[in-house]
Coordinates of C-alpha atoms and ligand atoms in Angstrom, one line a residue:
M34 CA -20.9 -12.6 7.5
K35 CA -17.4 -11.2 6.7
F36 CA -17.3 -8.4 4.2
L37 CA -14.9 -10.5 2.3
S38 CA -14.5 -14.2 2.5
A39 CA -11.5 -15.9 0.9
K40 CA -13.2 -18.2 -1.6
L41 CA -15.8 -16.4 -3.6
A42 CA -16.5 -16.6 -7.3
A43 CA -14.3 -14.2 -9.2
T44 CA -16.7 -11.4 -10.0
N45 CA -18.4 -11.6 -6.6
E46 CA -14.9 -11.4 -5.1
I47 CA -14.2 -8.2 -6.9
I48 CA -17.5 -6.6 -5.9
M49 CA -17.1 -7.7 -2.3
A50 CA -13.5 -6.5 -2.2
E51 CA -14.6 -3.1 -3.5
D52 CA -17.3 -3.0 -0.9
L53 CA -14.8 -3.9 1.8
F54 CA -12.4 -1.2 0.7
K55 CA -15.1 1.5 0.7
Q56 CA -16.2 0.3 4.2
V57 CA -12.6 0.6 5.4
I58 CA -12.3 4.2 4.2
S59 CA -15.7 5.2 5.6
H60 CA -15.1 3.4 8.9
S61 CA -11.7 5.1 9.2
K62 CA -13.4 8.5 8.9
E63 CA -16.5 7.8 11.0
Y64 CA -14.6 6.4 14.0
G65 CA -11.6 8.8 14.0
F66 CA -8.9 6.6 12.5
V67 CA -7.9 8.5 9.3
F68 CA -9.0 11.8 7.9
Q69 CA -8.2 13.4 4.5
S70 CA -5.5 16.1 5.1
S71 CA -6.8 19.7 4.8
E72 CA -10.3 18.4 4.3
I73 CA -12.0 21.8 4.8
Y74 CA -10.0 23.0 1.8
D75 CA -11.2 20.0 -0.2
G76 CA -8.2 17.9 0.7
L77 CA -4.7 17.5 -0.5
S78 CA -4.2 14.6 -2.9
A79 CA -2.6 11.5 -1.3
V80 CA -1.9 13.1 2.1
Y81 CA -3.8 11.9 5.2
D82 CA -4.1 12.7 8.9
Y83 CA -4.5 10.1 11.6
G84 CA -7.3 10.8 14.1
Q85 CA -7.5 10.0 17.8
Q86 CA -8.0 6.2 17.3
G87 CA -5.7 6.0 14.3
V88 CA -2.7 7.5 16.0
A89 CA -3.1 4.9 18.8
L90 CA -3.3 2.0 16.4
K91 CA -0.3 3.4 14.4
N92 CA 1.8 3.8 17.6
N93 CA 1.0 0.3 18.6
L94 CA 2.0 -1.1 15.2
R95 CA 5.3 0.9 15.3
D96 CA 5.9 -0.2 18.8
Y97 CA 5.5 -3.9 17.7
W98 CA 8.0 -3.4 15.0
W99 CA 10.4 -1.4 17.1
K100 CA 10.4 -3.9 19.9
A101 CA 10.7 -6.9 17.6
M102 CA 13.8 -5.2 16.1
T103 CA 15.6 -3.5 19.0
Q104 CA 14.4 -5.2 22.1
M105 CA 14.4 -8.8 20.8
N106 CA 17.8 -8.6 19.1
E107 CA 20.8 -7.6 21.2
N108 CA 22.7 -6.7 18.0
I109 CA 20.1 -4.2 16.6
V110 CA 19.9 -0.6 17.9
G111 CA 17.6 2.2 16.9
I112 CA 18.3 5.8 15.9
D113 CA 16.3 8.8 14.7
T114 CA 17.9 11.0 12.0
A115 CA 16.8 14.3 10.4
I116 CA 14.5 14.5 7.4
F117 CA 16.7 17.2 5.9
M118 CA 20.1 15.9 4.9
H119 CA 23.1 17.2 2.9
P120 CA 22.0 17.2 -0.8
T121 CA 25.1 15.3 -1.9
I122 CA 23.7 12.3 0.0
W123 CA 21.0 11.9 -2.6
K124 CA 23.5 12.3 -5.5
A125 CA 25.6 9.6 -3.9
S126 CA 22.7 7.3 -3.2
G127 CA 21.6 7.5 -6.8
H128 CA 18.3 9.1 -6.1
V129 CA 19.0 12.3 -8.0
D130 CA 19.7 10.4 -11.2
A131 CA 17.7 7.2 -10.9
F132 CA 14.8 7.5 -8.4
S133 CA 12.2 7.9 -11.1
D134 CA 9.2 6.1 -12.5
P135 CA 8.3 5.8 -16.2
L136 CA 5.4 8.0 -16.8
I137 CA 2.8 8.0 -19.6
D138 CA -0.3 10.2 -20.2
N139 CA -3.4 9.4 -22.0
K140 CA -4.1 12.3 -24.3
D141 CA -7.9 11.9 -24.2
S142 CA -8.5 11.5 -20.5
K143 CA -5.4 13.6 -19.5
K144 CA -4.8 10.9 -16.9
R145 CA -1.3 10.1 -15.9
Y146 CA -0.1 6.5 -15.3
R147 CA 3.0 4.6 -14.4
A148 CA 3.9 2.7 -17.6
D149 CA 5.2 -0.3 -15.7
V150 CA 2.0 -0.5 -13.6
L151 CA -0.2 -0.5 -16.8
I152 CA 1.8 -3.5 -18.0
E153 CA 1.8 -5.3 -14.6
D154 CA -2.0 -4.8 -14.5
Y155 CA -2.2 -6.4 -17.9
I156 CA -0.1 -9.4 -16.7
E157 CA -2.4 -9.7 -13.6
K158 CA -5.3 -10.1 -16.0
V159 CA -3.6 -12.9 -17.8
R160 CA -2.9 -14.6 -14.4
G161 CA -6.6 -14.3 -13.7
K162 CA -7.3 -16.3 -16.9
I163 CA -5.0 -19.0 -15.8
A164 CA -6.7 -19.1 -12.4
K165 CA -10.1 -19.5 -14.2
E166 CA -8.8 -22.4 -16.3
V167 CA -7.4 -24.1 -13.1
K168 CA -10.7 -23.6 -11.4
K169 CA -12.7 -25.1 -14.3
A170 CA -10.4 -28.1 -14.4
T171 CA -10.6 -28.6 -10.6
K172 CA -14.4 -28.9 -11.0
R173 CA -14.2 -31.2 -14.0
F174 CA -11.7 -33.7 -12.6
G175 CA -12.6 -33.6 -9.0
D176 CA -10.3 -35.5 -6.6
S177 CA -8.2 -36.9 -9.4
F178 CA -7.1 -33.4 -10.5
N179 CA -3.3 -32.8 -10.6
E180 CA -2.8 -29.1 -10.7
A181 CA 0.9 -29.1 -11.3
E182 CA 0.5 -31.5 -14.3
F183 CA -2.4 -29.5 -15.7
I184 CA -0.4 -26.2 -15.5
S185 CA 2.5 -27.7 -17.3
T186 CA 0.6 -29.6 -20.0
N187 CA -2.7 -27.7 -20.8
G188 CA -2.2 -25.9 -24.1
R189 CA -4.0 -22.8 -23.3
V190 CA -2.4 -22.4 -19.8
V191 CA 1.1 -23.0 -21.3
E192 CA 0.4 -20.3 -23.9
Y193 CA -0.7 -17.8 -21.1
Y194 CA 2.5 -18.5 -19.2
E195 CA 4.7 -18.0 -22.3
K196 CA 2.9 -14.7 -22.9
I197 CA 3.5 -13.5 -19.4
K198 CA 7.2 -14.5 -19.6
S199 CA 7.6 -12.7 -23.0
I200 CA 6.0 -9.5 -21.6
E201 CA 8.1 -9.6 -18.5
D202 CA 11.3 -10.1 -20.5
R203 CA 10.5 -7.2 -22.8
M204 CA 9.6 -4.9 -19.9
R205 CA 12.7 -5.8 -17.9
V206 CA 15.0 -5.2 -20.9
G207 CA 13.2 -1.9 -21.7
L208 CA 13.5 -0.6 -18.1
D209 CA 17.0 -1.9 -17.5
D210 CA 18.3 -0.3 -20.7
G211 CA 16.3 2.9 -20.1
N212 CA 14.7 2.3 -23.5
L213 CA 11.4 4.0 -22.9
G214 CA 10.4 3.8 -26.6
D215 CA 10.3 0.0 -26.3
I216 CA 8.0 0.3 -23.2
K217 CA 5.6 2.5 -25.2
T218 CA 5.7 -0.1 -28.1
L219 CA 5.0 -2.8 -25.6
I220 CA 1.9 -0.9 -24.3
E221 CA 0.7 -0.4 -27.9
D222 CA 1.4 -4.1 -28.9
L223 CA -0.6 -5.3 -25.9
E224 CA -3.4 -2.8 -26.9
I225 CA -3.6 -1.5 -23.4
A226 CA -6.4 1.2 -23.2
C227 CA -6.8 4.0 -20.7
P228 CA -9.3 2.8 -18.0
I229 CA -11.0 6.2 -18.0
S230 CA -11.2 7.2 -21.7
G231 CA -10.9 3.7 -23.2
S232 CA -8.6 5.1 -25.8
R233 CA -5.0 4.0 -26.8
N234 CA -4.0 7.6 -27.5
W235 CA -0.7 7.6 -25.4
T236 CA 2.1 10.1 -25.1
D237 CA 5.7 8.9 -25.1
V238 CA 7.0 7.4 -21.9
R239 CA 9.3 9.6 -19.9
Q240 CA 11.1 9.4 -16.6
F241 CA 9.8 11.4 -13.6
N242 CA 11.9 12.0 -10.5
L243 CA 9.9 11.3 -7.3
M244 CA 11.9 13.5 -4.9
F245 CA 10.4 16.7 -3.5
D246 CA 12.8 19.5 -3.1
T247 CA 12.9 22.8 -1.2
D248 CA 15.3 25.6 -0.4
M249 CA 17.2 25.9 2.8
G250 CA 18.1 29.3 4.2
S251 CA 17.1 32.7 3.0
V252 CA 18.8 32.7 -0.3
T253 CA 17.3 30.7 -3.2
D254 CA 19.9 29.4 -5.6
D255 CA 21.0 26.0 -6.8
S256 CA 23.3 25.5 -3.8
S257 CA 20.5 25.9 -1.3
K258 CA 18.4 23.2 -2.9
I259 CA 17.7 20.3 -0.5
Y260 CA 15.4 17.2 -0.7
L261 CA 12.8 15.8 1.6
R262 CA 14.1 12.3 2.2
P263 CA 12.4 9.7 0.0
E264 CA 13.6 6.9 2.3
T265 CA 14.9 6.8 5.9
A266 CA 17.7 4.4 5.0
Q267 CA 20.2 7.0 4.1
G268 CA 20.2 8.5 7.5
I269 CA 21.3 5.1 8.8
F270 CA 24.1 4.7 6.2
V271 CA 25.7 8.0 6.9
N272 CA 25.6 7.4 10.7
Y273 CA 26.7 3.7 10.6
L274 CA 30.2 4.3 11.8
N275 CA 29.0 6.8 14.5
V276 CA 26.7 4.0 15.9
Q277 CA 29.2 1.2 15.4
K278 CA 31.9 3.1 17.3
T279 CA 29.9 4.6 20.1
G280 CA 27.8 1.4 20.5
R281 CA 30.9 -0.9 20.2
M282 CA 28.9 -2.9 17.7
K283 CA 30.4 -6.0 16.1
I284 CA 29.4 -7.2 12.6
P285 CA 26.8 -8.6 12.0
F286 CA 24.7 -5.8 13.5
G287 CA 21.6 -3.8 12.6
I288 CA 20.4 -0.2 12.9
A289 CA 16.7 0.5 12.9
Q290 CA 14.8 3.7 12.3
T291 CA 11.2 4.8 11.8
G292 CA 10.1 8.1 10.3
K293 CA 8.5 10.1 7.6
A294 CA 9.5 9.8 3.9
F295 CA 8.2 11.8 1.0
R296 CA 7.7 10.8 -2.7
N297 CA 5.9 12.8 -5.4
E298 CA 4.1 9.7 -6.6
I299 CA 2.7 9.8 -10.2
V300 CA -0.3 7.8 -9.4
A301 CA -1.3 8.4 -5.8
R302 CA -4.5 6.5 -5.1
Q303 CA -6.0 3.7 -3.0
F304 CA -6.3 5.7 0.2
I305 CA -3.3 5.4 2.5
F306 CA -1.7 2.6 0.3
R307 CA 0.3 5.1 -1.8
M308 CA 0.8 8.5 -0.2
R309 CA 3.1 11.4 -0.9
E310 CA 4.0 11.8 2.7
F311 CA 4.2 8.4 4.6
E312 CA 6.1 6.7 7.3
Q313 CA 8.7 3.9 6.9
M314 CA 10.2 1.4 9.4
E315 CA 13.6 0.4 8.1
M316 CA 16.4 -1.7 9.4
Q317 CA 19.8 -1.9 7.8
F318 CA 21.8 -5.1 8.7
F319 CA 25.5 -4.8 8.2
V320 CA 27.3 -8.0 7.4
K321 CA 30.6 -9.5 6.2
P322 CA 30.9 -9.4 2.4
G323 CA 30.0 -12.8 1.0
T324 CA 27.5 -13.7 3.8
E325 CA 24.8 -11.3 2.5
M326 CA 22.7 -14.0 0.7
E327 CA 22.5 -16.1 3.8
W328 CA 21.3 -13.0 5.8
Y329 CA 19.0 -12.0 3.0
E330 CA 17.2 -15.4 3.3
T331 CA 17.2 -15.2 7.1
W332 CA 15.6 -11.8 7.1
K333 CA 13.0 -12.8 4.6
A334 CA 12.0 -15.7 6.9
T335 CA 12.2 -13.5 10.0
R336 CA 10.0 -10.8 8.6
M337 CA 7.4 -13.2 7.3
K338 CA 7.2 -14.7 10.8
W339 CA 6.7 -11.2 12.3
H340 CA 3.8 -10.6 9.9
E341 CA 2.2 -14.0 10.5
A342 CA 2.3 -13.5 14.3
L343 CA -0.5 -10.9 13.8
G344 CA -2.8 -13.8 13.2
F345 CA -4.4 -13.0 9.9
G346 CA -3.3 -16.4 8.4
S347 CA -0.4 -17.3 6.2
E348 CA -2.6 -17.2 3.1
S349 CA -2.7 -13.4 3.5
Y350 CA 1.0 -13.1 2.6
R351 CA 3.2 -14.1 -0.3
F352 CA 6.7 -13.4 -1.5
H353 CA 7.3 -11.7 -4.9
D354 CA 10.8 -11.5 -6.3
H355 CA 11.6 -8.3 -8.2
I356 CA 11.8 -8.3 -12.0
K357 CA 13.4 -4.9 -12.0
M358 CA 15.9 -4.5 -9.2
A359 CA 16.4 -1.0 -7.6
H360 CA 19.7 0.6 -8.6
Y361 CA 21.3 -0.5 -5.3
A362 CA 20.2 -4.1 -5.0
N363 CA 21.6 -7.5 -6.1
A364 CA 18.6 -9.4 -4.7
A365 CA 15.2 -8.1 -3.7
A366 CA 11.8 -9.5 -2.7
D367 CA 8.5 -8.0 -1.5
I368 CA 6.3 -9.4 1.1
E369 CA 2.9 -8.9 -0.5
F370 CA -0.3 -8.7 1.4
D371 CA -3.8 -9.6 0.4
F372 CA -5.3 -6.0 0.5
P373 CA -8.9 -5.5 -0.5
F374 CA -7.7 -4.6 -4.0
G375 CA -5.5 -7.7 -4.3
F376 CA -2.0 -8.8 -3.4
K377 CA 0.3 -5.8 -3.3
E378 CA 3.7 -4.9 -1.8
L379 CA 3.7 -4.4 2.0
E380 CA 7.4 -4.7 2.7
G381 CA 10.6 -4.9 0.8
I382 CA 13.7 -7.0 1.7
H383 CA 16.8 -5.9 -0.3
S384 CA 20.4 -7.1 -0.4
R385 CA 21.9 -3.7 -1.0
T386 CA 25.5 -4.9 -1.3
D387 CA 28.1 -2.2 -0.4
F388 CA 26.6 0.2 -2.9
D389 CA 25.5 2.9 -0.5
L390 CA 28.5 2.9 1.8
K391 CA 30.9 2.9 -1.2
Q392 CA 29.1 5.7 -2.8
H393 CA 29.2 7.8 0.4
E394 CA 32.9 7.1 0.7
E395 CA 33.4 8.4 -2.8
H396 CA 31.3 11.5 -2.5
S397 CA 32.3 12.5 1.1
G398 CA 35.9 11.6 0.8
K399 CA 35.6 9.8 4.2
K400 CA 36.5 6.2 4.9
L401 CA 33.5 4.1 5.9
Q402 CA 35.4 0.9 6.6
Y403 CA 34.8 -1.4 9.5
F404 CA 37.7 -3.1 11.3
D405 CA 36.9 -6.7 11.8
P406 CA 38.8 -8.0 14.8
E407 CA 38.2 -11.6 13.9
E408 CA 39.4 -11.3 10.4
N409 CA 42.0 -8.7 11.5
K410 CA 41.2 -6.6 8.4
S411 CA 39.1 -3.6 7.4
Y412 CA 36.3 -3.7 4.8
V413 CA 33.1 -1.9 3.7
P414 CA 30.3 -4.1 5.0
Y415 CA 27.4 -5.4 2.9
V416 CA 23.9 -4.5 3.9
V417 CA 20.6 -6.4 4.0
E418 CA 17.7 -4.1 4.4
T419 CA 14.1 -4.7 5.6
S420 CA 11.8 -1.8 4.8
I421 CA 8.1 -1.6 5.6
G422 CA 5.5 1.2 5.2
L423 CA 3.7 1.8 8.4
D424 CA 0.7 3.3 6.7
R425 CA 0.4 0.2 4.4
L426 CA 0.6 -2.0 7.4
F427 CA -2.1 0.0 9.1
L428 CA -4.4 -0.3 6.0
G429 CA -3.8 -4.1 5.8
V430 CA -4.5 -4.6 9.5
L431 CA -7.6 -2.5 9.4
S432 CA -9.0 -4.2 6.3
K433 CA -8.4 -7.7 7.6
S434 CA -9.9 -6.8 11.0
L435 CA -13.2 -5.2 9.8
E436 CA -16.1 -7.5 9.8
E437 CA -19.9 -7.3 9.6
E438 CA -21.4 -10.1 11.7
K439 CA -24.9 -11.4 11.5
L440 CA -26.1 -12.2 15.0
E441 CA -28.4 -14.9 16.2
D442 CA -31.3 -12.5 16.8
G443 CA -31.1 -11.5 13.1
S444 CA -29.5 -8.1 13.8
S445 CA -25.9 -7.4 12.7
R446 CA -22.9 -5.6 14.2
V447 CA -19.8 -4.1 12.7
V448 CA -16.7 -5.3 14.7
L449 CA -13.1 -4.4 14.3
K450 CA -11.4 -7.6 15.3
L451 CA -7.9 -6.1 15.8
P452 CA -5.3 -8.2 17.5
A453 CA -5.9 -7.2 21.1
F454 CA -2.4 -5.7 21.7
L455 CA -2.9 -3.3 18.7
A456 CA -6.3 -2.0 19.8
P457 CA -6.3 1.8 20.6
S458 CA -8.1 1.2 23.9
K459 CA -7.8 -2.2 25.6
L460 CA -10.6 -1.7 28.1
A461 CA -13.8 0.4 28.0
I462 CA -15.2 1.3 31.4
L463 CA -18.9 1.7 31.2
P464 CA -21.1 2.6 34.2
L465 CA -24.6 1.2 33.5
I466 CA -26.2 4.6 34.4
K467 CA -24.9 8.1 35.0
K468 CA -25.9 8.3 38.7
D469 CA -26.0 6.4 42.1
G470 CA -22.2 6.5 42.4
L471 CA -21.6 4.3 39.3
P472 CA -19.6 6.9 37.4
E473 CA -17.4 7.4 40.5
K474 CA -16.8 3.7 40.7
G475 CA -15.9 3.7 37.0
H476 CA -13.4 6.4 37.5
E477 CA -11.9 4.5 40.4
I478 CA -11.3 1.5 38.2
L479 CA -9.9 3.8 35.4
N480 CA -7.5 5.4 37.8
T481 CA -6.2 2.0 39.0
L482 CA -5.9 0.4 35.6
K483 CA -4.6 3.3 33.4
Y484 CA -1.0 2.6 34.6
S485 CA -1.1 -0.9 33.0
F486 CA -2.8 -0.3 29.7
Q487 CA -4.8 2.2 27.7
C488 CA -8.4 2.4 29.1
S489 CA -11.4 4.5 27.9
Y490 CA -14.4 5.8 29.9
D491 CA -17.9 6.2 28.4
E492 CA -21.2 7.0 30.1
K493 CA -23.2 8.3 27.1
D494 CA -26.0 6.4 25.5
S495 CA -27.5 3.0 26.3
I496 CA -25.2 0.2 27.3
G497 CA -26.1 -1.7 24.1
K498 CA -25.0 1.3 21.9
R499 CA -21.8 1.6 23.9
Y500 CA -21.0 -2.1 23.3
R501 CA -21.6 -1.6 19.6
R502 CA -19.4 1.5 19.5
N503 CA -16.6 -0.3 21.2
D504 CA -16.9 -3.2 18.8
A505 CA -16.5 -0.8 16.0
L506 CA -13.4 0.8 17.6
G507 CA -11.9 -2.6 18.2
T508 CA -11.8 -2.4 22.0
P509 CA -11.2 -6.1 23.1
Y510 CA -12.8 -5.7 26.5
C511 CA -15.6 -3.7 28.2
V512 CA -16.5 -3.7 31.9
T513 CA -19.9 -2.6 33.0
I514 CA -20.4 -1.2 36.5
D515 CA -23.9 -1.8 38.0
H516 CA -25.4 -1.5 41.5
Q517 CA -24.1 -4.9 42.5
S518 CA -20.5 -3.5 41.8
L519 CA -21.0 -1.1 44.8
E520 CA -21.9 -4.0 47.0
D521 CA -19.5 -6.8 46.1
N522 CA -16.8 -5.0 44.1
T523 CA -17.5 -7.1 40.9
V524 CA -18.2 -6.0 37.3
T525 CA -19.3 -7.8 34.1
L526 CA -16.4 -8.3 31.7
R527 CA -17.4 -8.5 28.1
D528 CA -15.3 -10.1 25.4
R529 CA -15.5 -8.2 22.0
D530 CA -15.2 -11.3 19.8
T531 CA -17.4 -13.8 21.6
M532 CA -19.7 -11.2 23.2
Q533 CA -19.6 -13.5 26.3
Q534 CA -20.0 -11.7 29.7
E535 CA -18.7 -13.0 33.0
R536 CA -18.9 -11.5 36.5
V537 CA -15.4 -10.9 37.8
S538 CA -13.8 -9.2 40.8
I539 CA -12.5 -5.7 40.1
N540 CA -9.3 -6.8 41.9
A541 CA -8.8 -9.5 39.3
L542 CA -9.2 -7.2 36.2
E543 CA -5.6 -6.2 35.8
T544 CA -4.2 -9.7 35.8
L545 CA -7.0 -11.0 33.6
I546 CA -6.6 -8.4 30.9
A547 CA -2.9 -7.4 30.9
K548 CA -1.7 -10.8 29.7
K549 CA -4.1 -10.7 26.8
V550 CA -3.4 -7.2 25.6
N551 CA 0.4 -7.0 26.1
V552 CA 2.7 -7.0 23.1
S553 CA 5.1 -9.2 25.0
E554 CA 2.9 -12.3 24.4
V555 CA 3.2 -11.7 20.7
L556 CA 6.9 -11.1 20.8
R557 CA 7.3 -14.4 22.6
R558 CA 5.8 -16.2 19.5
L559 CA 8.5 -14.8 17.2
Ligands
GAP93 N1 14.8 1.9 1.6 C1 14.1 1.1 0.7 C2 12.8 1.5 0.2 O1 12.5 2.7 0.5 P1 10.7 0.9 -1.2 O2 10.3 -0.5 -1.6 O3 10.7 2.0 -2.1 O4 12.1 0.6 -0.5 C3 9.7 0.4 1.2 O5 9.8 1.2 0.1 C4 8.3 0.4 1.7 O6 7.8 1.7 1.9 C5 7.3 -0.3 0.7 O7 7.3 -1.7 0.8 C6 6.0 0.4 1.2 O8 5.4 -0.4 2.3 C7 6.4 1.7 1.7 N2 6.1 2.8 0.7 C8 6.8 3.1 -0.4 N3 6.2 4.1 -1.1 C9 5.1 4.4 -0.4 C10 4.1 5.3 -0.6 N4 4.1 6.2 -1.6 N5 3.0 5.4 0.3 C11 3.0 4.5 1.4 N6 4.0 3.6 1.6 C12 5.0 3.5 0.7

């Protein structure tokens, strides 16, 4: 049985999804994937540490992204810029003035919410009602059911859609105009109550800047104030000419970067989904003005393909076009993922125009133009950005991979069916017993194979327990060394997913396993 199967009745689905999410969190802790930061001091809200297994999975995910960007594209290069940057960069980028969320407090529960999220959650409930109507009608009409016709003609469904549109329109206008009074009125009109206190006793909505700041140097005054970067992208923008010139890059070209970003999130919850310190993987693609929409569509498709190559099924992803555009974008879409708590943003693809580069020209007084030899003229390039949170990707992969399986003998096992190339350890080397030269043979195998892929060695507990532990860690293969191994140089090779075992020559192990656990096979599918 999977913790979560795709088609369950609505309420069951929610309960199962909650169970899955709890399982993911406890599994993460129990097996050394993710720990609460500063746990012995009762933790620090929305900050997490990666354990010995987690760091390996995270590195493998980052490596998959990095290689897909920089190794698979001859016109994309990577850089690594500092977290601290000149404070004027954040003025130029618009983050000092506009990187804020609309905040609202419930006076009874004293809980703080993002006003737009309260409204979006309300819209999601209305969408749920539409889905229920469609489901009922599917049952009633059977094979003759025409969903498109039903949605466009059924009175109740049409009314729900009109309601959603009217709410979205009011929210967009309120947010775009910065009219926070209207946002509060919308919350009141929709009779949205605090999920904790159940009351509608709300404060006014106000803007809250998400950037952390600190002081650089020994003197504390306004001039020493610097920010912890809220996105890695600006490090790319301010270096774009350095890279273009030293790398002799010709437009279109991309610059990729991975690294920490920091945001003082108002509502930081859902484990590593929304953190105050997190890691981004961003790529800015510099293009000729006027071609940006073409590239925007290309990158949307390319990024979706990258996600789908992980093998979790295309139904786990969907695009969501933004209602409210970030201050720098003229087109933006999210790739949403089916997390245990529903479809949520995993990656953003933005057409950022020439906003950032023009702003940096203005604030730095330096020209940031590119000379196009084909056009024989200079211009400020347009930029299409892909931006994904590594921690969110980690959470998505972990939750889709975690399963509880009922076995034929009536027992069950917890297995982490990670794509093999992402697994922290690719091969567990397990001597059947701790004597008779079996551990020595095990170490001999380890010392041969460790040059090709990550292996682990374990001689503690019964072999059955060690198999279960490796299932839970996501190790795709285990080899068991027994007395026969000493005689004929063979071992049993066990497959995590099928639990099938076969006797193979030790000399054949490397070729057998390397192909299945190597990222290059996945890159070939892109
Ligand atoms: N440079 C563009 C940018 O930063 P964004 O949509 O704000 O765009 C990009 O962020 C991605 O970063 C998101 O899709 C998400 O995966 C991740 N992200 C953003 N805020 C996060 C947070 N508080 N915790 C974890 N991941 C976050």
